[in-house]
Amino acid sequence: MNEIKTLAIKNTKHLMAVLISNEAEINELIQNKEKYYYTMYKPKKEKGRVKKDVDGKPIMRELNPSCGRLYEIQEIIKSRILSKIPLPENIKGGVKGYSNIANAQAHKGRKHKFKTDMKKYFPSIGYERVYKMFLDYGFSSKCCSILTHLTTHKHVLPQGTPTSTHIANLIFLPNDKSLIAYCKKHNIRYTRFVDDLVFSSPFDFRDKCLDLINVILNDGFKISIKKTLYRAGNLEITGVDTKNNVLDVPDFFKELINDASFNADSTKGRISYYKNVRKKQA
């Protein structure tokens, strides 16, 4: 049997074959998709500890994971459609074989570093952006509509589903390509870990940062000013310190390893992570 093509899908019959489903089931999921999402709250952390407001209450991040058959269909969309679209090696987040450590490793040994963070990135990706992304990859308008309904929640890209990070990567890809071209021209290394962007060079490129920001802001994206930083020397990149030619965990993380208030499994996990960071010195 010939392998089913999973890109540039032009009709619903083809799409149903890719999704291993049928129109009746997909229509039911779309019409009733609210019942296939649930809301959970995860505490925001800073330096390994839960962030709290002025009243001492934990500051929470809202997630909207999918469940049931919609989750299964999203897994199929991820594996049979989204993962087939190639991404530049500069993209380290949500990509098989890469991690936050690999993201930091790319900038090890480069003295001058600049990092920023996109503000409310997932909520900024609405239904229209997702639809246009599928359309740009050659899907028919009907198929774009179905795929967009299956991967968005309350008209935006939800956090916590199998498809969201892949879509988020693809949405920003035009900006990525512009950043890659600019950085190649100016001897700057660029990586992105979902919504964290990092740039580095052996040479001072502070005067190029505004140009980089302008590219990031293209198409209505925003950055977090408080998470935007240029530095010569050590800089924490996606949770990893880049010290000269050495990767290390931040000092606060070492303190957490010896914190007796955490259970044995948590401590064991932190020790394992610390060893993984330290061995990535190549």
Tab-separated table of N, CA, C and O in Angstrom, residues 208-280:
chain	number	residue	atom	x	y	z
A	208	LYS	N	23.280	46.127	17.402
A	208	LYS	CA	22.394	45.387	16.504
A	208	LYS	C	21.104	44.947	17.205
A	208	LYS	O	20.187	44.441	16.552
A	209	CYS	N	21.033	45.143	18.501
A	209	CYS	CA	19.903	44.610	19.270
A	209	CYS	C	18.565	45.226	18.867
A	209	CYS	O	17.539	44.541	18.834
A	210	LEU	N	18.558	46.514	18.578
A	210	LEU	CA	17.311	47.152	18.168
A	210	LEU	C	16.813	46.564	16.852
A	210	LEU	O	15.599	46.347	16.674
A	211	ASP	N	17.736	46.300	15.928
A	211	ASP	CA	17.344	45.662	14.667
A	211	ASP	C	16.713	44.297	14.937
A	211	ASP	O	15.700	43.936	14.336
A	212	LEU	N	17.323	43.527	15.845
A	212	LEU	CA	16.802	42.203	16.182
A	212	LEU	C	15.408	42.306	16.800
A	212	LEU	O	14.502	41.540	16.449
A	213	ILE	N	15.236	43.248	17.694
A	213	ILE	CA	13.928	43.436	18.330
A	213	ILE	C	12.870	43.793	17.295
A	213	ILE	O	11.741	43.288	17.337
A	214	ASN	N	13.222	44.651	16.360
A	214	ASN	CA	12.257	45.051	15.328
A	214	ASN	C	11.806	43.866	14.480
A	214	ASN	O	10.633	43.780	14.080
A	215	VAL	N	12.708	42.941	14.215
A	215	VAL	CA	12.331	41.735	13.467
A	215	VAL	C	11.391	40.870	14.304
A	215	VAL	O	10.389	40.341	13.810
A	216	ILE	N	11.701	40.736	15.590
A	216	ILE	CA	10.856	39.943	16.489
A	216	ILE	C	9.443	40.516	16.559
A	216	ILE	O	8.443	39.781	16.551
A	217	LEU	N	9.348	41.836	16.611
A	217	LEU	CA	8.054	42.502	16.768
A	217	LEU	C	7.223	42.497	15.489
A	217	LEU	O	6.037	42.851	15.524
A	218	ASN	N	7.823	42.091	14.386
A	218	ASN	CA	7.084	42.054	13.126
A	218	ASN	C	5.857	41.149	13.241
A	218	ASN	O	5.886	40.115	13.893
A	219	ASP	N	4.775	41.556	12.618
A	219	ASP	CA	3.511	40.809	12.616
A	219	ASP	C	2.795	40.859	13.966
A	219	ASP	O	2.007	39.979	14.304
A	220	GLY	N	3.109	41.883	14.765
A	220	GLY	CA	2.332	42.124	15.976
A	220	GLY	C	2.768	41.398	17.230
A	220	GLY	O	2.078	41.448	18.255
A	221	PHE	N	3.901	40.716	17.207
A	221	PHE	CA	4.379	40.054	18.419
A	221	PHE	C	4.940	41.078	19.395
A	221	PHE	O	5.341	42.176	19.017
A	222	LYS	N	4.982	40.712	20.671
A	222	LYS	CA	5.477	41.608	21.704
A	222	LYS	C	6.563	40.897	22.510
A	222	LYS	O	6.612	39.669	22.565
A	223	ILE	N	7.425	41.692	23.161
A	223	ILE	CA	8.460	41.114	24.018
A	223	ILE	C	8.284	41.607	25.453
A	223	ILE	O	7.658	42.634	25.701
A	224	SER	N	8.827	40.858	26.385
A	224	SER	CA	8.821	41.245	27.785
A	224	SER	C	10.071	42.082	28.065
A	224	SER	O	11.189	41.576	27.973
A	225	ILE	N	9.881	43.333	28.403
A	225	ILE	CA	11.010	44.228	28.641
A	225	ILE	C	11.853	43.738	29.821
A	225	ILE	O	13.094	43.765	29.776
A	226	LYS	N	11.206	43.262	30.881
A	226	LYS	CA	11.946	42.853	32.069
A	226	LYS	C	12.765	41.581	31.842
A	226	LYS	O	13.659	41.264	32.631
A	227	LYS	N	12.471	40.846	30.771
A	227	LYS	CA	13.225	39.634	30.461
A	227	LYS	C	14.175	39.851	29.287
A	227	LYS	O	14.705	38.892	28.735
A	228	THR	N	14.379	41.101	28.916
A	228	THR	CA	15.281	41.441	27.816
A	228	THR	C	16.591	41.947	28.387
A	228	THR	O	16.611	42.887	29.172
A	229	LEU	N	17.700	41.298	28.009
A	229	LEU	CA	18.984	41.596	28.656
A	229	LEU	C	20.150	41.358	27.705
A	229	LEU	O	20.192	40.348	26.999
A	230	TYR	N	21.074	42.292	27.703
A	230	TYR	CA	22.342	42.143	26.955
A	230	TYR	C	23.467	42.087	27.982
A	230	TYR	O	23.506	42.889	28.923
A	231	ARG	N	24.401	41.150	27.777
A	231	ARG	CA	25.493	41.029	28.750
A	231	ARG	C	26.742	40.461	28.094
A	231	ARG	O	26.663	39.604	27.205
A	232	ALA	N	27.884	40.923	28.561
A	232	ALA	CA	29.175	40.340	28.189
A	232	ALA	C	29.617	39.449	29.341
A	232	ALA	O	29.816	39.926	30.450
A	233	GLY	N	29.747	38.162	29.096
A	233	GLY	CA	30.119	37.240	30.164
A	233	GLY	C	28.995	36.265	30.461
A	233	GLY	O	28.174	35.938	29.599
A	234	ASN	N	28.950	35.803	31.707
A	234	ASN	CA	27.972	34.786	32.096
A	234	ASN	C	26.544	35.294	31.945
A	234	ASN	O	26.218	36.414	32.346
A	235	LEU	N	25.703	34.465	31.361
A	235	LEU	CA	24.281	34.787	31.241
A	235	LEU	C	23.485	33.495	31.365
A	235	LEU	O	23.824	32.487	30.750
A	236	GLU	N	22.447	33.523	32.171
A	236	GLU	CA	21.583	32.357	32.301
A	236	GLU	C	20.699	32.250	31.058
A	236	GLU	O	19.994	33.187	30.698
A	237	ILE	N	20.766	31.105	30.400
A	237	ILE	CA	19.999	30.865	29.181
A	237	ILE	C	19.116	29.647	29.396
A	237	ILE	O	19.618	28.552	29.652
A	238	THR	N	17.823	29.830	29.320
A	238	THR	CA	16.831	28.781	29.578
A	238	THR	C	17.221	27.912	30.772
A	238	THR	O	17.243	26.684	30.700
A	239	GLY	N	17.542	28.589	31.874
A	239	GLY	CA	17.820	27.897	33.122
A	239	GLY	C	19.219	27.354	33.287
A	239	GLY	O	19.499	26.660	34.270
A	240	VAL	N	20.125	27.660	32.362
A	240	VAL	CA	21.500	27.152	32.426
A	240	VAL	C	22.469	28.333	32.364
A	240	VAL	O	22.333	29.211	31.523
A	241	ASP	N	23.457	28.335	33.265
A	241	ASP	CA	24.488	29.372	33.240
A	241	ASP	C	25.518	29.047	32.166
A	241	ASP	O	25.982	27.906	32.052
A	242	THR	N	25.859	30.044	31.366
A	242	THR	CA	26.915	29.879	30.357
A	242	THR	C	28.122	30.678	30.822
A	242	THR	O	28.192	31.886	30.645
A	243	LYS	N	29.058	29.981	31.432
A	243	LYS	CA	30.242	30.617	32.015
A	243	LYS	C	31.464	30.322	31.150
A	243	LYS	O	31.970	29.200	31.146
A	244	ASN	N	31.936	31.322	30.436
A	244	ASN	CA	33.090	31.132	29.566
A	244	ASN	C	32.866	29.902	28.688
A	244	ASN	O	31.988	29.888	27.853
A	245	ASN	N	33.647	28.839	28.889
A	245	ASN	CA	33.469	27.624	28.103
A	245	ASN	C	32.854	26.496	28.922
A	245	ASN	O	33.051	25.312	28.619
A	246	VAL	N	32.099	26.861	29.944
A	246	VAL	CA	31.513	25.868	30.843
A	246	VAL	C	30.019	26.117	31.001
A	246	VAL	O	29.578	27.252	31.123
A	247	LEU	N	29.245	25.028	31.004
A	247	LEU	CA	27.831	25.108	31.346
A	247	LEU	C	27.655	24.677	32.784
A	247	LEU	O	28.316	23.753	33.258
A	248	ASP	N	26.751	25.338	33.483
A	248	ASP	CA	26.525	25.016	34.889
A	248	ASP	C	25.088	25.380	35.249
A	248	ASP	O	24.443	26.182	34.557
A	249	VAL	N	24.590	24.788	36.323
A	249	VAL	CA	23.288	25.211	36.828
A	249	VAL	C	23.492	26.463	37.674
A	249	VAL	O	24.569	26.672	38.248
A	250	PRO	N	22.500	27.329	37.773
A	250	PRO	CA	22.635	28.530	38.610
A	250	PRO	C	22.843	28.162	40.080
A	250	PRO	O	22.493	27.060	40.518
A	251	ASP	N	23.389	29.098	40.840
A	251	ASP	CA	23.665	28.854	42.254
A	251	ASP	C	22.411	28.475	43.030
A	251	ASP	O	22.455	27.609	43.912
A	252	PHE	N	21.278	29.107	42.709
A	252	PHE	CA	20.054	28.797	43.448
A	252	PHE	C	19.662	27.333	43.271
A	252	PHE	O	19.099	26.714	44.181
A	253	PHE	N	19.976	26.758	42.080
A	253	PHE	CA	19.630	25.366	41.828
A	253	PHE	C	20.473	24.441	42.696
A	253	PHE	O	19.977	23.425	43.201
A	254	LYS	N	21.728	24.792	42.885
A	254	LYS	CA	22.598	23.990	43.755
A	254	LYS	C	22.082	24.017	45.194
A	254	LYS	O	22.162	23.019	45.915
A	255	GLU	N	21.551	25.156	45.598
A	255	GLU	CA	20.975	25.258	46.944
A	255	GLU	C	19.747	24.353	47.079
A	255	GLU	O	19.520	23.746	48.124
A	256	LEU	N	18.962	24.267	45.997
A	256	LEU	CA	17.769	23.424	46.032
A	256	LEU	C	18.128	21.953	46.175
A	256	LEU	O	17.400	21.182	46.811
A	257	ILE	N	19.262	21.540	45.597
A	257	ILE	CA	19.682	20.144	45.697
A	257	ILE	C	19.896	19.746	47.156
A	257	ILE	O	19.588	18.628	47.576
A	258	ASN	N	20.403	20.694	47.938
A	258	ASN	CA	20.696	20.418	49.345
A	258	ASN	C	19.568	20.834	50.282
A	258	ASN	O	19.732	20.800	51.507
A	259	ASP	N	18.429	21.227	49.723
A	259	ASP	CA	17.300	21.668	50.543
A	259	ASP	C	16.541	20.456	51.073
A	259	ASP	O	15.944	19.696	50.320
A	260	ALA	N	16.566	20.274	52.370
A	260	ALA	CA	15.958	19.100	52.998
A	260	ALA	C	14.431	19.116	52.945
A	260	ALA	O	13.790	18.097	53.241
A	261	SER	N	13.836	20.241	52.577
A	261	SER	CA	12.376	20.321	52.533
A	261	SER	C	11.788	19.591	51.327
A	261	SER	O	10.583	19.337	51.282
A	262	PHE	N	12.625	19.244	50.348
A	262	PHE	CA	12.150	18.508	49.183
A	262	PHE	C	12.273	17.010	49.423
A	262	PHE	O	13.170	16.553	50.147
A	263	ASN	N	11.375	16.231	48.808
A	263	ASN	CA	11.433	14.786	48.998
A	263	ASN	C	12.584	14.166	48.208
A	263	ASN	O	13.209	14.825	47.376
A	264	ALA	N	12.823	12.884	48.464
A	264	ALA	CA	13.976	12.203	47.880
A	264	ALA	C	13.901	12.148	46.355
A	264	ALA	O	14.914	12.312	45.669
A	265	ASP	N	12.705	11.934	45.808
A	265	ASP	CA	12.560	11.862	44.352
A	265	ASP	C	12.878	13.194	43.686
A	265	ASP	O	13.520	13.240	42.636
A	266	SER	N	12.429	14.293	44.308
A	266	SER	CA	12.715	15.619	43.761
A	266	SER	C	14.214	15.886	43.768
A	266	SER	O	14.774	16.396	42.801
A	267	THR	N	14.849	15.535	44.873
A	267	THR	CA	16.294	15.738	44.985
A	267	THR	C	17.048	14.885	43.964
A	267	THR	O	17.989	15.358	43.318
A	268	LYS	N	16.615	13.645	43.802
A	268	LYS	CA	17.251	12.755	42.829
A	268	LYS	C	17.116	13.313	41.421
A	268	LYS	O	18.074	13.280	40.626
A	269	GLY	N	15.941	13.847	41.091
A	269	GLY	CA	15.719	14.426	39.772
A	269	GLY	C	16.608	15.636	39.534
A	269	GLY	O	17.139	15.818	38.432
A	270	ARG	N	16.778	16.464	40.564
A	270	ARG	CA	17.624	17.650	40.433
A	270	ARG	C	19.096	17.262	40.253
A	270	ARG	O	19.821	17.882	39.484
A	271	ILE	N	19.524	16.242	40.974
A	271	ILE	CA	20.911	15.771	40.838
A	271	ILE	C	21.154	15.243	39.431
A	271	ILE	O	22.189	15.515	38.802
A	272	SER	N	20.186	14.479	38.900
A	272	SER	CA	20.303	13.938	37.547
A	272	SER	C	20.385	15.069	36.524
A	272	SER	O	21.209	15.026	35.595
A	273	TYR	N	19.550	16.099	36.706
A	273	TYR	CA	19.571	17.243	35.787
A	273	TYR	C	20.899	17.970	35.870
A	273	TYR	O	21.486	18.351	34.851
A	274	TYR	N	21.417	18.145	37.081
A	274	TYR	CA	22.707	18.817	37.283
A	274	TYR	C	23.823	18.076	36.539
A	274	TYR	O	24.651	18.689	35.858
A	275	LYS	N	23.806	16.762	36.615
A	275	LYS	CA	24.818	15.961	35.925
A	275	LYS	C	24.684	16.098	34.413
A	275	LYS	O	25.690	16.158	33.696
A	276	ASN	N	23.445	16.167	33.917
A	276	ASN	CA	23.236	16.320	32.472
A	276	ASN	C	23.779	17.659	31.971
A	276	ASN	O	24.351	17.734	30.880
A	277	VAL	N	23.588	18.708	32.765
A	277	VAL	CA	24.114	20.019	32.386
A	277	VAL	C	25.632	19.998	32.357
A	277	VAL	O	26.263	20.448	31.401
A	278	ARG	N	26.226	19.441	33.386
A	278	ARG	CA	27.699	19.461	33.510
A	278	ARG	C	28.395	18.627	32.441
A	278	ARG	O	29.531	18.926	32.075
A	279	LYS	N	27.732	17.588	31.944
A	279	LYS	CA	28.400	16.723	30.958
A	279	LYS	C	28.289	17.283	29.539
A	279	LYS	O	28.971	16.800	28.639
A	280	LYS	N	27.470	18.319	29.339
A	280	LYS	CA	27.315	18.899	28.011
A	280	LYS	C	28.378	19.984	27.785
A	280	LYS	O	28.083	21.171	27.676
